[in-house]
XYZ file of C-alpha atoms in Angstrom:
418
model
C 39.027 107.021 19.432
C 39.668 110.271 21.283
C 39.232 113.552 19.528
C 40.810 116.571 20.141
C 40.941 119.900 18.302
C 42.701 120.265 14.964
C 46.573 121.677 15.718
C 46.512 125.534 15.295
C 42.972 125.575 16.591
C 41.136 125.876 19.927
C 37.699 125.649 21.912
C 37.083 129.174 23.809
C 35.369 127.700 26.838
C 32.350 129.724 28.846
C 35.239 130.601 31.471
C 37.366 132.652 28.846
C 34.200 133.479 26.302
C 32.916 136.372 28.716
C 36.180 138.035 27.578
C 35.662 137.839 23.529
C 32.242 139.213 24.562
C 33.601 142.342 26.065
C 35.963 142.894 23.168
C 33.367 142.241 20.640
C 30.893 144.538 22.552
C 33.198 147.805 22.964
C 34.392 147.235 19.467
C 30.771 147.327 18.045
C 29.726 150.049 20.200
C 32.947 152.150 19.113
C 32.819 151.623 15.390
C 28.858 152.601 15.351
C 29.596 155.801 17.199
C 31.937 156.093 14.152
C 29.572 155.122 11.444
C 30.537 152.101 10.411
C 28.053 149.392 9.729
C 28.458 145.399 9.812
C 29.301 143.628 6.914
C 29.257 139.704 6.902
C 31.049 137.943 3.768
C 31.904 133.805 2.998
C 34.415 131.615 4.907
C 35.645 130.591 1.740
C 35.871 132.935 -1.683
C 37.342 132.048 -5.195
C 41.541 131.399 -4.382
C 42.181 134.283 -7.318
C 40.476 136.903 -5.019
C 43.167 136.715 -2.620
C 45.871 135.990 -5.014
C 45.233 139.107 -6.873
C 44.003 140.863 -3.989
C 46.786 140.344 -1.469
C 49.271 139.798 -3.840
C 51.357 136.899 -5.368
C 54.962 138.280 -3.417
C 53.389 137.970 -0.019
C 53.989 135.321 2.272
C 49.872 134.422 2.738
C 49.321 133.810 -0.681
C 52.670 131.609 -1.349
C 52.234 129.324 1.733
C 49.828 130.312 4.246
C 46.201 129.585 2.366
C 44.389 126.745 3.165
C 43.155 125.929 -0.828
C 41.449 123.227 -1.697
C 39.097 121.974 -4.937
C 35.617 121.878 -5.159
C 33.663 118.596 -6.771
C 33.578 120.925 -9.738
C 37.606 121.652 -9.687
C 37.332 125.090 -8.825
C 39.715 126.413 -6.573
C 38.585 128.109 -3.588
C 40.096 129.397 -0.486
C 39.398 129.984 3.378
C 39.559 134.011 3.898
C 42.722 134.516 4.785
C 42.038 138.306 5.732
C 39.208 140.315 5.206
C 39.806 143.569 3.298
C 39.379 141.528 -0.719
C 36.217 139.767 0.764
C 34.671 143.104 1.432
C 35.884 144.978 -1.922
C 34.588 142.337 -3.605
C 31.108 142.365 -1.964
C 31.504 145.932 -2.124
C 32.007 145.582 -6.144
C 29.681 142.837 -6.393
C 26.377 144.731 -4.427
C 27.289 148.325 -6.261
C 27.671 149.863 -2.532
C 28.985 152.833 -4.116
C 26.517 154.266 -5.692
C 25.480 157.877 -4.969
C 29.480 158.051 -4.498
C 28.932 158.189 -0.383
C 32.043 156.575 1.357
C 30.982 153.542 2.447
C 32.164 152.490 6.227
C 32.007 148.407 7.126
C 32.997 146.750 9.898
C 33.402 142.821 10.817
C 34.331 140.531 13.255
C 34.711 136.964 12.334
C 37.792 133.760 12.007
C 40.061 133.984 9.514
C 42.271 131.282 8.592
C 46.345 130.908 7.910
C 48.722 127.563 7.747
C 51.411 129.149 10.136
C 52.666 127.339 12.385
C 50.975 127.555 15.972
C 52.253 129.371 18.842
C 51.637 131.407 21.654
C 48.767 134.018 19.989
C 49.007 132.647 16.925
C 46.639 129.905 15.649
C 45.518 128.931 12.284
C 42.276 129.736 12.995
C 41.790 132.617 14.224
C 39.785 135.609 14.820
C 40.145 139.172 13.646
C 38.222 143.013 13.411
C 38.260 145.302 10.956
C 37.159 148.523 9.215
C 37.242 149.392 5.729
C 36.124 153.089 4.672
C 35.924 152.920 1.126
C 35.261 155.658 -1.704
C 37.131 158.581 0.164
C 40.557 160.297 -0.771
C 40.552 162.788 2.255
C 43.789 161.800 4.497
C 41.101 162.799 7.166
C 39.713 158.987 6.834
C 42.892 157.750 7.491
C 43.467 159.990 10.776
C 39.640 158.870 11.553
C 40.703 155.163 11.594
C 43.396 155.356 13.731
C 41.770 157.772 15.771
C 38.606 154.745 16.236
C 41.867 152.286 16.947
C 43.186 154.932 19.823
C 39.916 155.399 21.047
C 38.499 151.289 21.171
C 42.198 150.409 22.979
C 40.840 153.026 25.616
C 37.690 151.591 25.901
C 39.318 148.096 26.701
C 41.267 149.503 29.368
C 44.305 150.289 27.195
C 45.701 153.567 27.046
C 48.875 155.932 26.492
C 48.685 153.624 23.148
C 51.276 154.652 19.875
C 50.371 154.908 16.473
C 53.262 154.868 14.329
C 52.749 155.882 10.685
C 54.591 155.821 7.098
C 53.679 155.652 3.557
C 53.741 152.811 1.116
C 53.768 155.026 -2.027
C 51.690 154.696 -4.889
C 52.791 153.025 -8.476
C 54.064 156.414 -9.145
C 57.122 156.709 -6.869
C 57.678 153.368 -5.708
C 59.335 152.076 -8.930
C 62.167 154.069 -8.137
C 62.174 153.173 -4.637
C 62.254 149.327 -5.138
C 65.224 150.336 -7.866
C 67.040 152.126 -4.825
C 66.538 149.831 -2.723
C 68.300 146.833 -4.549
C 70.914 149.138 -5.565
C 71.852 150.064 -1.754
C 71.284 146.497 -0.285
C 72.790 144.280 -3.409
C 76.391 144.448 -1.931
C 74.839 142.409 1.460
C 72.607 140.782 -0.019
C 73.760 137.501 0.695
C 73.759 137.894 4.283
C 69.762 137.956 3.898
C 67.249 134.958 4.467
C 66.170 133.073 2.062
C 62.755 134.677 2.022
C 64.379 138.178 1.981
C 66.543 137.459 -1.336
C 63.779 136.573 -3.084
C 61.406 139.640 -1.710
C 64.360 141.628 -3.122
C 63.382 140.056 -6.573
C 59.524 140.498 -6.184
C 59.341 143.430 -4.006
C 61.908 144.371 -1.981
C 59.542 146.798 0.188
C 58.525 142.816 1.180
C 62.034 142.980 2.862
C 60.859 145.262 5.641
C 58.148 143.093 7.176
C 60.553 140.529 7.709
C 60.395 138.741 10.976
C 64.327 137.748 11.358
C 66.012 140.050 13.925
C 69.731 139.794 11.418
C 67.738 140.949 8.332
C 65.823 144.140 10.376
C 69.665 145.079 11.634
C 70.898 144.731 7.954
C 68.214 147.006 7.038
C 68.423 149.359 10.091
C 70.059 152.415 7.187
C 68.132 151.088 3.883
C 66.925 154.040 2.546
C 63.506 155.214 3.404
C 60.837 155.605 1.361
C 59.971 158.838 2.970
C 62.548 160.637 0.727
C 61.129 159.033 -2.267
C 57.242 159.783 -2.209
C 56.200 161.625 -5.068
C 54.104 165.145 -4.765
C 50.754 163.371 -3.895
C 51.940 160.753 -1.672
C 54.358 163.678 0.196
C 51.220 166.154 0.594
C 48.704 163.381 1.738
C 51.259 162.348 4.496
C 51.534 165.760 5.614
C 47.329 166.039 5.964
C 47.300 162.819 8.102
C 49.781 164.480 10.057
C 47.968 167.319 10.619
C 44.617 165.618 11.160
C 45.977 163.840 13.888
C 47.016 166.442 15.853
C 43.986 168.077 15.421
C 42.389 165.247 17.245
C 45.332 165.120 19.807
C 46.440 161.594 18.894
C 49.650 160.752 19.929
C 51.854 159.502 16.519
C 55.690 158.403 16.154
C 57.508 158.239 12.270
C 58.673 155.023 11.425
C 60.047 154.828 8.419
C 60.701 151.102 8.561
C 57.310 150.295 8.983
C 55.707 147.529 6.605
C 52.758 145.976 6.023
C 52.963 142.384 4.646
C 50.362 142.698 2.067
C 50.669 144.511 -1.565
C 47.547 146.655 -1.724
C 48.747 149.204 0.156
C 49.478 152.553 -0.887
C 50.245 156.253 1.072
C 48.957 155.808 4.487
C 50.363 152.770 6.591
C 50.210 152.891 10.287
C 50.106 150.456 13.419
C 48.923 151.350 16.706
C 51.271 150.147 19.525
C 51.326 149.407 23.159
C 54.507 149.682 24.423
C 54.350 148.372 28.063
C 53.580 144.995 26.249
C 57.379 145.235 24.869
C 58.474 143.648 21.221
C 55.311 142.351 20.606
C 53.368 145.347 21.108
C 51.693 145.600 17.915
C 48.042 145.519 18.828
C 46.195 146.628 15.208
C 47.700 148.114 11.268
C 45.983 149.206 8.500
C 46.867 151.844 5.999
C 45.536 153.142 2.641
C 44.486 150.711 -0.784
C 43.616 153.169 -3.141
C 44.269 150.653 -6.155
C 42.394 147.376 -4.652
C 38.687 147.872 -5.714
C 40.484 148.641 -9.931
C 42.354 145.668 -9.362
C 39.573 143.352 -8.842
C 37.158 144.386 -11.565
C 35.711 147.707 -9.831
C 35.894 151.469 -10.645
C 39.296 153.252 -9.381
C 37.735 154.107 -5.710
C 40.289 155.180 -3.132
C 39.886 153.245 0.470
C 41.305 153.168 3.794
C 40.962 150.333 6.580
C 43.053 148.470 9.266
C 42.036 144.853 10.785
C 43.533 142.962 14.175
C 44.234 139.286 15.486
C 41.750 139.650 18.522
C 43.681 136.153 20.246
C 46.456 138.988 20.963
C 44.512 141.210 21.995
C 42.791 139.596 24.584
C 46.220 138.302 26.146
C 47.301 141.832 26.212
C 44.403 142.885 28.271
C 45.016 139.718 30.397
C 48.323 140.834 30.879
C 47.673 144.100 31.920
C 44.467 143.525 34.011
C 42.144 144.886 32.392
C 39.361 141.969 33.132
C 37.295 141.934 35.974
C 39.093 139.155 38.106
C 36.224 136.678 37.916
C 33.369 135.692 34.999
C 30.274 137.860 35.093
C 27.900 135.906 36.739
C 24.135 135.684 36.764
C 22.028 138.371 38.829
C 19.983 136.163 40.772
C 20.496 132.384 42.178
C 17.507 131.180 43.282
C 18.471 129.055 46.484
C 15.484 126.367 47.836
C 15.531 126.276 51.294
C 12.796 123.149 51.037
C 12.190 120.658 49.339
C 8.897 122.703 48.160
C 10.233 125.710 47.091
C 12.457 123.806 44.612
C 9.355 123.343 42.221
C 8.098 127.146 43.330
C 11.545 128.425 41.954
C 10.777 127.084 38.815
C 8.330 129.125 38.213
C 9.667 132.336 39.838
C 12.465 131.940 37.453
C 10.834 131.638 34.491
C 8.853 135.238 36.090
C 12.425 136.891 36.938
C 13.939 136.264 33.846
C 11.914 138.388 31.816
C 13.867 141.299 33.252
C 16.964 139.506 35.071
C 19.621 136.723 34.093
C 18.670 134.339 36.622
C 20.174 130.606 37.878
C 18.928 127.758 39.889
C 19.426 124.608 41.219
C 18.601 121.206 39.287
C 20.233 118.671 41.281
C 18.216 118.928 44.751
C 21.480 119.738 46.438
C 21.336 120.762 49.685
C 20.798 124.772 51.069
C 25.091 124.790 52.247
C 25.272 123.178 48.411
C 23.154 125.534 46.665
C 24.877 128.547 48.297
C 28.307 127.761 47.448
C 27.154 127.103 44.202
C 25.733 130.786 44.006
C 29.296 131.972 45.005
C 31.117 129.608 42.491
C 28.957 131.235 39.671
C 29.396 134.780 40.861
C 25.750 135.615 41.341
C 24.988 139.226 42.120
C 21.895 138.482 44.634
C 21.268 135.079 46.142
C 17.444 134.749 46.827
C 16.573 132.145 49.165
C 12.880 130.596 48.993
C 11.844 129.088 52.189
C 8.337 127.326 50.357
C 4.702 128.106 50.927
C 3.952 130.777 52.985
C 8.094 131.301 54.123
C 9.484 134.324 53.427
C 11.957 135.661 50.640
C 15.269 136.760 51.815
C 17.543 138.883 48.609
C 21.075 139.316 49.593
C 23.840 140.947 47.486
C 26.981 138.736 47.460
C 29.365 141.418 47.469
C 27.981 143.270 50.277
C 25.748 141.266 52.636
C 22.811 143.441 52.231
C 19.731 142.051 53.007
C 15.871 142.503 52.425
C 12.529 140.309 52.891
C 10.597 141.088 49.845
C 7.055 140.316 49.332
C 6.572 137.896 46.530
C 5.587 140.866 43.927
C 8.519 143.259 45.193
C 11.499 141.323 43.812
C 12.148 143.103 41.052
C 11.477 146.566 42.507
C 13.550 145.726 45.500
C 16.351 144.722 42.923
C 15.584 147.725 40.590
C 16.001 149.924 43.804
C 19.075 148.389 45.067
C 21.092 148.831 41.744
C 20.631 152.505 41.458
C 21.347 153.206 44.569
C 24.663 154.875 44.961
């Protein structure tokens, strides 16, 4: 029997891994100039977390879980998302306490039933921040601000953040009452999935993905209008924070996020030389999460991104090197003795250099088109007992004969010259 990869899945060979490296690397090194700290939760939680957490109306909880009994008959679920895993642990490990804001990141799989296509797998993998125990709209304008700021790192830049509010339980009632008022007359030209978001929520509406339904909403009413006195004055500060930190920011007040926690801030940060899918990150504000799954009220602020899209973005605009990263020495035997004397020069290099070598006993043409098939910085070529060394740098044909304790300076030198 031949086995392949569950649909909606897939293997991230060594030839494309180099590339979730990079990613993962800049976005650690960004969030911890930003303060936050890792946070590492379960693949699977108890099914009501998310149900409650993300919210019974949204489309993840009514068909994209994977649920599934335990031998006890409790129902558990793969994490969907991540921001109810870490309010729970949050909850659960009394982070809290001393009423600091707590700042988390991760970067792990999540999983969804959609069905697969280009970018979109059911397993897949996703970052996020989550800044919880702060009110200040200045978090929020910090978040997006990290977002700006780790798209730059990437390669990225002249991104878009485009912002709105979700409300709070205050004015959205009367929103969501507005709202069916204004679209009732059409409502039968709506999806299926849209006439019953105008039952449950009809702010759902907006994060539909059917072209006909965004053009039938194109002059709904916006919520904008509607904010009460706190939500109105917190948009203005995240306005204002912003461009104190010169980030670039568009308002769209058709902007949705498909999940209920959200309240006041929403935003996405786009990159619009990708075109309709341009959507690289979103977050927003979910002031009401932690009360809603046992906590104390404790505002919070995060946002969280598919990394599979991501990368293809940066593929498309060519922001990777055009080759892997390869090691920074091949060790090339050029006899049949100096085979067994590289293995212990290796095993000497490699405590301060990534280093390869033959195994095969290929021949010297062999083992120095192997060297340029791996991308090797410097080829060093051991003639045996008593031969000499010769170093060369791939990219440039430089050249040295170093004595058998001058490698590494010789290297050393080499990469800090200019």
């Amino acid at each position: 029997m031949k086995y392949t990869a569950p649909r909606g899945t897939q293997d991230i060979l060594p030839a494309d891994s180099w590339k979730w490296q990079r990613v993962e690397r800049v976005f650690r090194e960004t969030a911890e100039r930003f303060g936050y700290k890792e946070i590492r939760f379960p693949v699977f939680e108890e099914t009501e977390l998310f149900a409650r957490g993300i919210g019974d109306s949204t489309d993840i909880v009514r068909k994209e879980m994977y649920t599934f009994p335990d031998r006890k008959g409790r129902s558990l679920t793969l994490r969907p998302e991540g921001t109810a895993s870490v309010v729970r642990s949050f909850i659960e490990h009394s982070m809290g306490r001393g009423a600091r804001v707590t700042k988390l990141r991760y970067f792990c799989p999540m999983f969804r039933y959609e069905r697969p296509q280009a970018g979109r797998y059911r397993q897949f993998w996703q970052w996020g921040l989550e800044a919880i125990g702060s009110l200040s709209p200045a978090i929020d304008a910090e978040i997006i601000l990290f977002s700006v700021r780790y798209f730059e790192g990437l390669g990225l830049e002249r991104t878009e953040a485009r912002i709105n509010s979700a409300g709070c339980p205050s004015c959205t009632p009367a929103y969501n009452d507005l709202l069916r008022k204004e679209l009732a007359p059409r409502l039968e030209r709506f999806c299926d999935d849209c006439r019953e978001r105008y039952e449950r929520n009809p702010r759902r509406m907006f994060d539909c993905k059917n072209e006909s339904c965004q053009a039938l909403l194109s002059d709904a009413p916006s919520i904008l209008d509607a904010l009460c006195d706190e939500c109105r004055d917190h948009f203005a500060g995240v306005e204002a924070h912003l461009k104190a930190v010169s980030v670039p920011y568009v308002i769209d007040s058709g902007l949705a996020r498909g999940l209920d926690y959200y309240t006041k801030t929403i935003f996405e940060i786009h990159y619009t030389k990708l075109g309709a899918q341009s959507a690289l990150c979103g977050g927003g504000r979910y002031d009401g999460l932690t009360e809603e799954l046992g906590g104390k009220p404790t505002p919070a602020c995060g946002v969280s991104a598919g990394v599979e899209r991501l990368i293809s973005a940066l593929e498309e605009e060519g922001a990777f090197p055009n080759a892997a990263p390869g090691p920074d020495i091949y060790l090339v035997a050029g006899s049949d003795g100096a085979a067994e004397l590289n293995v212990a020069l290796a095993a000497r290099l490699r405590e301060t250099f990534s280093v390869e070598m033959d195994y095969q006993g290929r021949s010297f043409n062999k083992q120095m088109q192997e060297a340029g098939r791996m991308n090797a910085r410097f080829v060093l070529v051991n003639q045996g007992e008593g031969g000499p060394l010769k170093l060369r740098e791939a990219a440039t044909g430089w050249e040295v004969s170093p004595g058998e304790g001058e490698i590494e300076k010789a290297i050393r030198d080499r990469l800090a010259s200019p």
